[in-house]
Short mmCIF file of C-alpha atoms and ligand atoms in Angstrom, two decimals:
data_model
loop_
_atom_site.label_atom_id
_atom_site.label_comp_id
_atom_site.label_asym_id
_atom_site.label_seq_id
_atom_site.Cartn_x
_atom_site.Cartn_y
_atom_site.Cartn_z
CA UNK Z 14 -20.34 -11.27 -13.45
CA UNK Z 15 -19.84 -11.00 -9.70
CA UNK Z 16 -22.45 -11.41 -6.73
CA UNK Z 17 -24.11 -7.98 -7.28
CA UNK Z 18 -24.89 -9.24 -10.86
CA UNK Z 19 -21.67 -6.29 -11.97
CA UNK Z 20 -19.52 -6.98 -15.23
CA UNK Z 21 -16.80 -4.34 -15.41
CA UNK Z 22 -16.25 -3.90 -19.03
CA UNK Z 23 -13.98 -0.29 -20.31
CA UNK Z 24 -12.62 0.25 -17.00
CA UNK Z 25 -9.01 1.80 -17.58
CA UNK Z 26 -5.83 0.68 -15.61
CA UNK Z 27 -2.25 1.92 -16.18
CA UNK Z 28 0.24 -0.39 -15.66
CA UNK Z 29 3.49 1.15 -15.29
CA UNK Z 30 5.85 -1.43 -14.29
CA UNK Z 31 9.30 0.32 -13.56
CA UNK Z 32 12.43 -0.72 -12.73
CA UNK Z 33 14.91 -3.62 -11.21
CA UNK Z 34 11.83 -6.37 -10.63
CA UNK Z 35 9.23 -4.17 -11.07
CA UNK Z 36 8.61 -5.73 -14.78
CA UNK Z 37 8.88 -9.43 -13.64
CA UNK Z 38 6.23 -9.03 -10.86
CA UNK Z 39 3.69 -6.45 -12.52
CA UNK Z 40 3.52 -9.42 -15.20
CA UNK Z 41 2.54 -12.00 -12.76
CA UNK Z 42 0.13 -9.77 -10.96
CA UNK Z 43 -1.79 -9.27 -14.56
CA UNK Z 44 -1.62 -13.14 -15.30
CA UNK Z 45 -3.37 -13.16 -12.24
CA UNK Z 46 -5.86 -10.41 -13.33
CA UNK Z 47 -6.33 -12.45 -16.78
CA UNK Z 48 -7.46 -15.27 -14.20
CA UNK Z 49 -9.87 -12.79 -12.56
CA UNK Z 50 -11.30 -11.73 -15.99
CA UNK Z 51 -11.49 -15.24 -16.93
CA UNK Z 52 -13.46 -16.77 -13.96
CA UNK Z 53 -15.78 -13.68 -13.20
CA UNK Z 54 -16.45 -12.29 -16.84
CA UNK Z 55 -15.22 -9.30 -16.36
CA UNK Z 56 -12.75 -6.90 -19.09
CA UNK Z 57 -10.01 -4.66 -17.91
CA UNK Z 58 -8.06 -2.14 -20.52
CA UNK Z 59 -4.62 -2.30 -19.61
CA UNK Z 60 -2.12 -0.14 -21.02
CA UNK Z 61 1.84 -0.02 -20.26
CA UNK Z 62 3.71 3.19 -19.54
CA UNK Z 63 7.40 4.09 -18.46
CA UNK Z 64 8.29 5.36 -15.24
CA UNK Z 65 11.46 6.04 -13.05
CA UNK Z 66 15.43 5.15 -13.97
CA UNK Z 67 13.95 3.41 -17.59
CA UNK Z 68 11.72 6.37 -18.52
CA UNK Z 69 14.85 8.69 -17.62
CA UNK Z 70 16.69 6.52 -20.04
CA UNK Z 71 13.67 6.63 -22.85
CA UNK Z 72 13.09 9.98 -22.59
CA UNK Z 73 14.81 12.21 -20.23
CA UNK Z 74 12.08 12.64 -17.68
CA UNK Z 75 11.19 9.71 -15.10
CA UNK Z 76 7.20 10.53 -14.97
CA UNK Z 77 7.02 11.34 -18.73
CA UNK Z 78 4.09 13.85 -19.17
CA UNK Z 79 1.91 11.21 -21.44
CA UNK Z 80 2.35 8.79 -18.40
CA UNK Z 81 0.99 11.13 -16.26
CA UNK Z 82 -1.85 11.95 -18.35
CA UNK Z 83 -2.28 8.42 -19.27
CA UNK Z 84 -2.72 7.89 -15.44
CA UNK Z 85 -5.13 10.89 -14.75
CA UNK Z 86 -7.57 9.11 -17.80
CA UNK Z 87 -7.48 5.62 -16.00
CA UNK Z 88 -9.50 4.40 -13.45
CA UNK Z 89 -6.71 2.59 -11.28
CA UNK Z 90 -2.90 2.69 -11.61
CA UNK Z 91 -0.52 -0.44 -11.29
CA UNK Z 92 2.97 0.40 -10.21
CA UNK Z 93 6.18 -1.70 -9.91
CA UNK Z 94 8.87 0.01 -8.52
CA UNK Z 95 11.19 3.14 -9.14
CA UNK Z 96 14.80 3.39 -9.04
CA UNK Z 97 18.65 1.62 -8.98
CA UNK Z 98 22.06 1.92 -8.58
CA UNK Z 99 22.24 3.02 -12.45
CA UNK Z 100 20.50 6.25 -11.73
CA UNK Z 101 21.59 7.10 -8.31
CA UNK Z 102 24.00 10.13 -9.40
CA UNK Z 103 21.11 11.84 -11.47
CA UNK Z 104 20.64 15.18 -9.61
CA UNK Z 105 17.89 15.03 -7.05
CA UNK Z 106 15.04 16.54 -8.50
CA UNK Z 107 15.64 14.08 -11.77
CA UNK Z 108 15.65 10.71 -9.55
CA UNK Z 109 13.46 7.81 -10.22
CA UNK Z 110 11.76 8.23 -6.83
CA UNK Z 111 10.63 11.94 -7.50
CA UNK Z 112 8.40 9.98 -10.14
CA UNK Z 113 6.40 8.72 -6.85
CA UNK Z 114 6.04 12.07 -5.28
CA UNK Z 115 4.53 13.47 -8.99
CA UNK Z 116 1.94 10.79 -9.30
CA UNK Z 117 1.14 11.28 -5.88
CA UNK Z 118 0.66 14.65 -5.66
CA UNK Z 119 -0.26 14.82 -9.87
CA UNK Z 120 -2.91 11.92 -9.05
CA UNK Z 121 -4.09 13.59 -5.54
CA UNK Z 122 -3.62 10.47 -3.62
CA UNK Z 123 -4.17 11.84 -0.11
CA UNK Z 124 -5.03 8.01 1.50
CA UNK Z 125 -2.41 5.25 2.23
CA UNK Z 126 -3.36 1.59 3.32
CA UNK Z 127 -0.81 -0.49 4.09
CA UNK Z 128 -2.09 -3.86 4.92
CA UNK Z 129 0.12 -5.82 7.66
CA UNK Z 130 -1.43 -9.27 8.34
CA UNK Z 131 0.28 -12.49 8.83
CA UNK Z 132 -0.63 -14.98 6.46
CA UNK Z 133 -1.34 -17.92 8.68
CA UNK Z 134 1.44 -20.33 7.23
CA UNK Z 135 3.78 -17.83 7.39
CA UNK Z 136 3.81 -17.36 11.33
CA UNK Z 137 7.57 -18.35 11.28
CA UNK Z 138 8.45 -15.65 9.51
CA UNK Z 139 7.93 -12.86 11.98
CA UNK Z 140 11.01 -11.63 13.97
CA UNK Z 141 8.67 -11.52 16.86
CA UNK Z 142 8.63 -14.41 19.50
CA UNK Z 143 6.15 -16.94 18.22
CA UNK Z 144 3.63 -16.27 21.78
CA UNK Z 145 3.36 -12.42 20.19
CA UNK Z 146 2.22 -13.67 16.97
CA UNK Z 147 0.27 -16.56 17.86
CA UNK Z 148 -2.79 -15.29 17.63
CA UNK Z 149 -2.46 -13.20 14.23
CA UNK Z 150 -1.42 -10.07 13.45
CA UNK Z 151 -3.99 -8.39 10.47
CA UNK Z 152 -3.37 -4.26 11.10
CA UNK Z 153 -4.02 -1.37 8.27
CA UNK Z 154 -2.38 1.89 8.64
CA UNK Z 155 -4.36 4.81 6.89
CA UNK Z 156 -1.77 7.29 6.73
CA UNK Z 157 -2.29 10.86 5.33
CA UNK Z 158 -0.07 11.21 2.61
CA UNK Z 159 -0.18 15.11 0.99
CA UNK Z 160 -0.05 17.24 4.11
CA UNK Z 161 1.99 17.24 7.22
CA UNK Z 162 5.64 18.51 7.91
CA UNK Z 163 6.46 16.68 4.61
CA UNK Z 164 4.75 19.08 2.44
CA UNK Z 165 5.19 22.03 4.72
CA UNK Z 166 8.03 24.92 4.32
CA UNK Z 167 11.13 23.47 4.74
CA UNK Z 168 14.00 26.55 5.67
CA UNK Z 169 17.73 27.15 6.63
CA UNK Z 170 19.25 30.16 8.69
CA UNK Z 171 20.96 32.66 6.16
CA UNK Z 172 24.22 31.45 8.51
CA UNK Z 173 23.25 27.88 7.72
CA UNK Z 174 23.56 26.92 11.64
CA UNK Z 175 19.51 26.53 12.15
CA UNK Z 176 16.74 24.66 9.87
CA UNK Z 177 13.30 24.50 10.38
CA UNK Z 178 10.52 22.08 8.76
CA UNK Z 179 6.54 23.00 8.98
CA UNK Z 180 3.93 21.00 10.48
CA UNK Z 181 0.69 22.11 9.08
CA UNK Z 182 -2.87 20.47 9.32
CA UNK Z 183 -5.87 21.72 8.38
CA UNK Z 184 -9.68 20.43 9.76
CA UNK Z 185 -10.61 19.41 6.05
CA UNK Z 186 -7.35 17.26 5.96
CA UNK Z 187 -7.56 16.11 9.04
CA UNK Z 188 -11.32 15.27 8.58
CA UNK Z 189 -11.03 12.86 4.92
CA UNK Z 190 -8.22 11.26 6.16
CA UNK Z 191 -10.28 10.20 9.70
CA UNK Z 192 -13.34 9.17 7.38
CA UNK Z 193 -11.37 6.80 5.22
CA UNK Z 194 -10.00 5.10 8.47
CA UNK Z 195 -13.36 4.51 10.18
CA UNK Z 196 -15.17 2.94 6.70
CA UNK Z 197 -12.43 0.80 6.87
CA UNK Z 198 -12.77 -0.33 10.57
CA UNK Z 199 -16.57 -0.76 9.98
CA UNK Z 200 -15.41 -3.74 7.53
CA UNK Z 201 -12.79 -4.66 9.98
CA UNK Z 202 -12.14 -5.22 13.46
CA UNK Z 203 -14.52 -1.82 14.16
CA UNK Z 204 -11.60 -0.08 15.96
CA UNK Z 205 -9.26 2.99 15.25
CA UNK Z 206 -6.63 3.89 16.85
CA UNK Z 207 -5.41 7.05 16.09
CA UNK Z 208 -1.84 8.09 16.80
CA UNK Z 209 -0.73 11.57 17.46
CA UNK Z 210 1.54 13.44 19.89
CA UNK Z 211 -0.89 15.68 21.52
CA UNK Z 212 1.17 15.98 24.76
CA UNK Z 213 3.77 18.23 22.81
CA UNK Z 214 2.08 19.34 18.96
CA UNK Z 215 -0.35 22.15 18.56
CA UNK Z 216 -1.36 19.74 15.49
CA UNK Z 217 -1.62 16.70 16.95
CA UNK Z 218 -4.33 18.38 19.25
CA UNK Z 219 -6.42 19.78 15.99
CA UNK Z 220 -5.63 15.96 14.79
CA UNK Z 221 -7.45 14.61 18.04
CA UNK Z 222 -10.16 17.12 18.09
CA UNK Z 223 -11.22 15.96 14.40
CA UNK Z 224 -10.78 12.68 14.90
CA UNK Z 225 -12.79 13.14 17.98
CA UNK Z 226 -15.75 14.87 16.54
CA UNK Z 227 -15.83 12.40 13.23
CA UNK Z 228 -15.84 9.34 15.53
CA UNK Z 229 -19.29 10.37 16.25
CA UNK Z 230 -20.54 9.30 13.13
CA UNK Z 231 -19.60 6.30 13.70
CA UNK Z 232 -21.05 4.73 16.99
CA UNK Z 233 -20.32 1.18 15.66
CA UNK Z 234 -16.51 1.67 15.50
CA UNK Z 235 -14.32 1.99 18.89
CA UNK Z 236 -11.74 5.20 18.82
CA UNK Z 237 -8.94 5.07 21.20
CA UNK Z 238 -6.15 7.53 21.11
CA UNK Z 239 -2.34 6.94 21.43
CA UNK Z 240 0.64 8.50 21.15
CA UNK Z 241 3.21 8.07 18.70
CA UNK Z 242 5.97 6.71 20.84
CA UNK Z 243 3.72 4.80 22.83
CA UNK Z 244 2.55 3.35 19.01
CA UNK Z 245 5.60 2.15 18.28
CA UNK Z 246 6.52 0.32 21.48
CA UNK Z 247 3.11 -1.41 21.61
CA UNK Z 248 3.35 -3.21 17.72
CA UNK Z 249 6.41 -4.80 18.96
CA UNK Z 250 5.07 -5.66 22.31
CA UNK Z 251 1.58 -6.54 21.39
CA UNK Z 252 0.40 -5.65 17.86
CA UNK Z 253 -2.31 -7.98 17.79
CA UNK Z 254 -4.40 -4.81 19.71
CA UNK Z 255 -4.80 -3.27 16.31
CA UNK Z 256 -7.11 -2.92 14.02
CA UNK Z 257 -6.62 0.59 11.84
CA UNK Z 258 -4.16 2.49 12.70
CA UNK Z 259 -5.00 5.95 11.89
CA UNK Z 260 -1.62 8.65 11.14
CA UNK Z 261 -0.83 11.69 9.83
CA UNK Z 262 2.39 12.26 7.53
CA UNK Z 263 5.31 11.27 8.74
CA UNK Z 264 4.47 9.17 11.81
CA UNK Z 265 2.88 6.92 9.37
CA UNK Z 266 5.88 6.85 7.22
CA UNK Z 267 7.62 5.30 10.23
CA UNK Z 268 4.99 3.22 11.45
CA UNK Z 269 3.89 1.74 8.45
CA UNK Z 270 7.44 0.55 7.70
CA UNK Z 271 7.60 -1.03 11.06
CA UNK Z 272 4.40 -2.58 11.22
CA UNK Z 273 5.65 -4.72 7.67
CA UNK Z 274 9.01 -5.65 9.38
CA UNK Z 275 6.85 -7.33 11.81
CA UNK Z 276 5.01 -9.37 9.28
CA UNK Z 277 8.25 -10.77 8.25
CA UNK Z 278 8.20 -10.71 4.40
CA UNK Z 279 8.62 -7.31 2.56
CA UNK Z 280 7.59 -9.22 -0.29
CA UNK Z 281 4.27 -9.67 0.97
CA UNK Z 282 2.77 -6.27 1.56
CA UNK Z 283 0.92 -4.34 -0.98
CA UNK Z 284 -0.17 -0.83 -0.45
CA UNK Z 285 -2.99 1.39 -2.36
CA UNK Z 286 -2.65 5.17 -2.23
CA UNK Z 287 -6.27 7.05 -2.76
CA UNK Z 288 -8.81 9.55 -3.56
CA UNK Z 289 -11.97 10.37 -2.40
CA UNK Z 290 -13.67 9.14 -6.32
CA UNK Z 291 -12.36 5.41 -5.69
CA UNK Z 292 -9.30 5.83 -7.95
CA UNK Z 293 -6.24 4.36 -6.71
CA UNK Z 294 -2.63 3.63 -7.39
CA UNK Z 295 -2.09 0.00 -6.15
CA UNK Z 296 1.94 -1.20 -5.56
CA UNK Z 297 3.89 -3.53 -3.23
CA UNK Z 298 5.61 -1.56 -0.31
CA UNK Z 299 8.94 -2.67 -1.16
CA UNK Z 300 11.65 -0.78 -3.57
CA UNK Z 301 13.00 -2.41 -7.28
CA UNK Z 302 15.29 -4.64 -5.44
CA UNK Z 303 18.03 -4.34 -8.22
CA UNK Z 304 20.21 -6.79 -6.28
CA UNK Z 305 18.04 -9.62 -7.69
CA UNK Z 306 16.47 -7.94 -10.94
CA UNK Z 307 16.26 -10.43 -13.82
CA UNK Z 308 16.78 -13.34 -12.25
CA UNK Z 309 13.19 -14.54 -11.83
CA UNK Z 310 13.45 -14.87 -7.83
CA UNK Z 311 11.93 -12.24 -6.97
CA UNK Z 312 8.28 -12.72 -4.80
CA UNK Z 313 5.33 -11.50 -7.20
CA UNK Z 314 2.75 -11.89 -4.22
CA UNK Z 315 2.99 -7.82 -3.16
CA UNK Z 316 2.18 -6.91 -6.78
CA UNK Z 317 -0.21 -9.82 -6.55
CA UNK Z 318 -2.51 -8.60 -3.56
CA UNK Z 319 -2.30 -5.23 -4.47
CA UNK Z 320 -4.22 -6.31 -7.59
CA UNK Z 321 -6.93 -7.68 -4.98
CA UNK Z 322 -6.57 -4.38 -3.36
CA UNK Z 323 -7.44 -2.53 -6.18
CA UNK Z 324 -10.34 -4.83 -7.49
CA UNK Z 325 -12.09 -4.44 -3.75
CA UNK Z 326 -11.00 -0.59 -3.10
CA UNK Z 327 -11.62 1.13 -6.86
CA UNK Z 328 -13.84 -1.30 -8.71
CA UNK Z 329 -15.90 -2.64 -5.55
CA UNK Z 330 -15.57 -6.45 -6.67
CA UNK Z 331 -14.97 -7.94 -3.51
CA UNK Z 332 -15.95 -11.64 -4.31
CA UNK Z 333 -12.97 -11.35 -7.00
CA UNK Z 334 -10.54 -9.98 -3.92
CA UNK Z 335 -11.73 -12.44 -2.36
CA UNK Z 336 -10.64 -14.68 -4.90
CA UNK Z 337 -7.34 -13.47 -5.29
CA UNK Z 338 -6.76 -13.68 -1.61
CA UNK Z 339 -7.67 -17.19 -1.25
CA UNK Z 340 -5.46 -18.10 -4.15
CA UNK Z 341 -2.40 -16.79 -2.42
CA UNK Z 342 -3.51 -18.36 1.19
CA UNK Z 343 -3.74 -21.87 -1.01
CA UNK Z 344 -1.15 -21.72 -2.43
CA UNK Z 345 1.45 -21.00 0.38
CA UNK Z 346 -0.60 -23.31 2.14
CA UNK Z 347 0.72 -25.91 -0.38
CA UNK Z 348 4.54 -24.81 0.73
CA UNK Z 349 5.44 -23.09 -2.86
CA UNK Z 350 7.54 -20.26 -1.62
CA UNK Z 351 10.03 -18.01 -2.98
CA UNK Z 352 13.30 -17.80 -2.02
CA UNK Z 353 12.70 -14.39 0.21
CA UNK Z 354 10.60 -16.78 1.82
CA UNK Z 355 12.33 -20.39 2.21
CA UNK Z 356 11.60 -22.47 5.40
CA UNK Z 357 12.52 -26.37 6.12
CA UNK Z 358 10.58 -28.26 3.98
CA UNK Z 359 9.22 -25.60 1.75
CA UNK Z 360 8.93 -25.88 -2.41
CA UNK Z 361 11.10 -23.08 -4.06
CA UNK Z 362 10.36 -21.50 -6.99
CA UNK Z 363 10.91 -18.48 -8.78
CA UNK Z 364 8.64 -15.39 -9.17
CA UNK Z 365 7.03 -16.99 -12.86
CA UNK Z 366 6.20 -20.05 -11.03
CA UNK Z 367 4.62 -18.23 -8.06
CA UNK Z 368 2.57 -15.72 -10.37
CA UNK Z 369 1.39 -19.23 -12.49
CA UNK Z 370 0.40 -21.02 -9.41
CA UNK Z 371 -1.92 -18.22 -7.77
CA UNK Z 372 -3.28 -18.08 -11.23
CA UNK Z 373 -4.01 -21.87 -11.27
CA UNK Z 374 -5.55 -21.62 -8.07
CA UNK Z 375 -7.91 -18.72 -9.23
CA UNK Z 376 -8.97 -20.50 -12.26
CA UNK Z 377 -9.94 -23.27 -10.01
CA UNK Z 378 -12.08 -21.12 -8.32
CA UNK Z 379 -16.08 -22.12 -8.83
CA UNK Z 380 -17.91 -18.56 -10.07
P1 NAD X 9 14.13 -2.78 -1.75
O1 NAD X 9 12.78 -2.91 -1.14
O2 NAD X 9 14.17 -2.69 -3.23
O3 NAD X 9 15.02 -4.06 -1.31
C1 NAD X 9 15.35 -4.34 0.04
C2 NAD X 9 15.69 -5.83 0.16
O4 NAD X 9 14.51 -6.60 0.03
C3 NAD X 9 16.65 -6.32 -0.94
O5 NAD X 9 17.51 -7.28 -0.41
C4 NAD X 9 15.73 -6.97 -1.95
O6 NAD X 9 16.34 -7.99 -2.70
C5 NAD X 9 14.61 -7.49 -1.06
N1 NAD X 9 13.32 -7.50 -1.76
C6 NAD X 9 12.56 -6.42 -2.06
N2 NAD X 9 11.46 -6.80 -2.71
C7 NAD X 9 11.52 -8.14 -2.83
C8 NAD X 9 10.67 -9.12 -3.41
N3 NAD X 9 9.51 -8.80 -4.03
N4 NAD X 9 11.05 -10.42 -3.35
C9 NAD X 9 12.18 -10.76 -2.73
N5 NAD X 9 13.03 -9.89 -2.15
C10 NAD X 9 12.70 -8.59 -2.21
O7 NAD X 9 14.82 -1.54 -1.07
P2 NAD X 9 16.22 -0.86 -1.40
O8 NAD X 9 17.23 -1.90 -1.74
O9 NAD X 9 16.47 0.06 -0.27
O10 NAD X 9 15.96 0.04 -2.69
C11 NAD X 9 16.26 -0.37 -4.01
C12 NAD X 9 15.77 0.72 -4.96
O11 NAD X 9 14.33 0.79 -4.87
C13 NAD X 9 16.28 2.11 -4.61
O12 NAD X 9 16.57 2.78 -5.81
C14 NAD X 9 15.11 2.77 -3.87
O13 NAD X 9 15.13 4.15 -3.98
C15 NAD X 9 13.94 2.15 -4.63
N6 NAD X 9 12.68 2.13 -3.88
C16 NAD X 9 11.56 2.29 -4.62
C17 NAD X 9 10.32 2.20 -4.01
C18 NAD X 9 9.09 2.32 -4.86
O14 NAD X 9 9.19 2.27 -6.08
N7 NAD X 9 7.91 2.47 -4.28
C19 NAD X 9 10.23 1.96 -2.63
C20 NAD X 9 11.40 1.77 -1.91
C21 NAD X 9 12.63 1.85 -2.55
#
């Protein structure tokens, strides 16, 4: 039971654990969830399904129909990762990574977070110089994710020798995706940026104008507007001014990517992808890293927090985020690292070790 006196009993999550190390670190995020259910009380239905390169392999498709609907009936997905070397010369519409695109747009996941904090130990692990970082870096894009010039018509000239690729927002779009950005800053910092490029794009102005207008419901939270390329230079030159980032399509695509490089460990980020209902699809930013599938190295902790992701963002138990959180902080605190992560005088161990240590440290953790 958690603060509010809540016990979440017959709540449904698919795990679908994928390919290269997607396996090894899904099962160290759910001996982590075991923990979770342990210390708080609380029972979660997990069931497995395939997806991507193995799923081609099992069945021909890489988002089987029953995985899909298996998804649609949860309340939360768990994803891996998608994808390899083995099934890079499948034709494109049959690759592992269409699988993503289908549970996006099968699950209608039109909000993505991306978390990009610096976990306190892990200061030397940034690429920027240690005076930039010094003070913490904790950002969250909120990037649209099912409109934009990535779902608009994409054409070529009959003679081939001009393309063309639509940007198209509407108000609604523009409006959810605004709303989901300023509840999170009221939990926050209380500040959104949103980027755009309103000097040159008709919808970048419609963008601004929304975002503008929605602001006002929120008198608590501080909007400033930038634009993109300004965006990018300033997380290099002084990320610590952000709070949420607010994007459309494909600037967040960009931004988002840059905003983890910063951070220093790809193997730290998680991500959650959602809906208006609370449902979410919870994963770590990075790909199936085949070069180091199987060999237990690989570091569980973006699988890991995207599990406290998902119990704060779909089943509103922050105390048990919390939780999770804290376990991690601890335990790099102690200097267990992995070896994406090795420093002087850090403890190396591999991704089983890391998953049973966070889950030590929840257990320890007094109800
Ligand atoms: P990647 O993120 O898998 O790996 C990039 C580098 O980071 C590799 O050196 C890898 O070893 C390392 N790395 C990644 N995650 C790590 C972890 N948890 N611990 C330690 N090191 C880690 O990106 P890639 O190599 O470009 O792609 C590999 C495959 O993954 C491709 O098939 C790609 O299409 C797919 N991919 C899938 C997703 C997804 O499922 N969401 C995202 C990106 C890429």
């Amino acid at each position: 039971m958690n603060e509010n006196g809540i016990t979440v009993r017959n709540k449904k999550i698919a795990v679908l654990p994928g390919d290269g190390i997607g396996p090894e670190i899904v099962r160290e995020a759910l001996k982590v969830l075991k923990a979770v259910e342990q210390v708080f009380g609380h029972r979660f239905d997990t069931g497995t399904y395939p997806v991507g390169g193995c799923a081609h392999d099992l069945c021909g498709s890489c988002l089987p129909e029953e995985t899909l609907e298996a998804c649609k009936c949860a309340d939360a997905v768990l994803l891996g990762a998608v994808g390899g070397p083995k099934w890079d010369a499948l034709p494109g519409e049959e690759r592992p990574e269409r699988a993503l695109l289908g549970l996006r747009g099968g699950l209608g996941l039109f909000a993505n977070l991306r978390p990009a904090k610096i976990w306190p130990s892990l200061k030397g692990a940034s690429p920027l110089k240690p005076e930039i970082v010094s003070g913490g870096i904790d950002i969250l894009v909120v990037r649209e994710l099912t409109g934009g010039i990535y779902f608009g018509a994409h054409r070529r000239s009959a003679d081939g020798k001009s393309a063309c690729d639509e940007m198209v927002y509407s108000d609604s779009e523009v409006e959810r995706i605004a709303k989901v950005a300023f509840e999170c800053a009221k939990s926050r910092g209380k500040k959104v940026t949103s980027v755009d490029k309103a000097n040159v794009l008709e919808s970048s102005r419609l963008w601004r104008a929304i975002v503008g207008r929605v602001s006002k419901e929120y008198p608590d939270v501080v909007l400033d507007h930038m634009y993109v390329d300004n965006a990018a230079m300033q997380l290099v030159r002084d990320p610590a001014r952000f709070d949420v980032l607010l994007t459309e399509n494909m600037f967040g695509d960009i931004l988002s990517d840059e905003a983890s490089q910063i951070t220093g460990s790809i193997g730290m980020l998680p991500s959650a992808s959602l809906r208006l209902d609370g449902f979410g699809m919870y994963e770590p930013i990075h790909g199936s890293a085949p070069d180091i599938a199987g060999k237990n190295i690989a570091n569980p902790l973006a699988t890991i927090l995207s599990v406290a992701m998902m119990l704060r963002s779909t089943f509103s138990l922050h105390r048990e985020a919390d939780a999770v959180e804290e376990a991690v902080s601890k335990v790099l605190d102690s200097g267990l690292r992995t070896s994406d992560l090795a420093a002087p005088g850090a403890s190396i161990v591999g991704t089983a070790q890391m998953g049973d240590a966070v889950t030590e440290a929840v257990l320890k953790m007094v109800k």
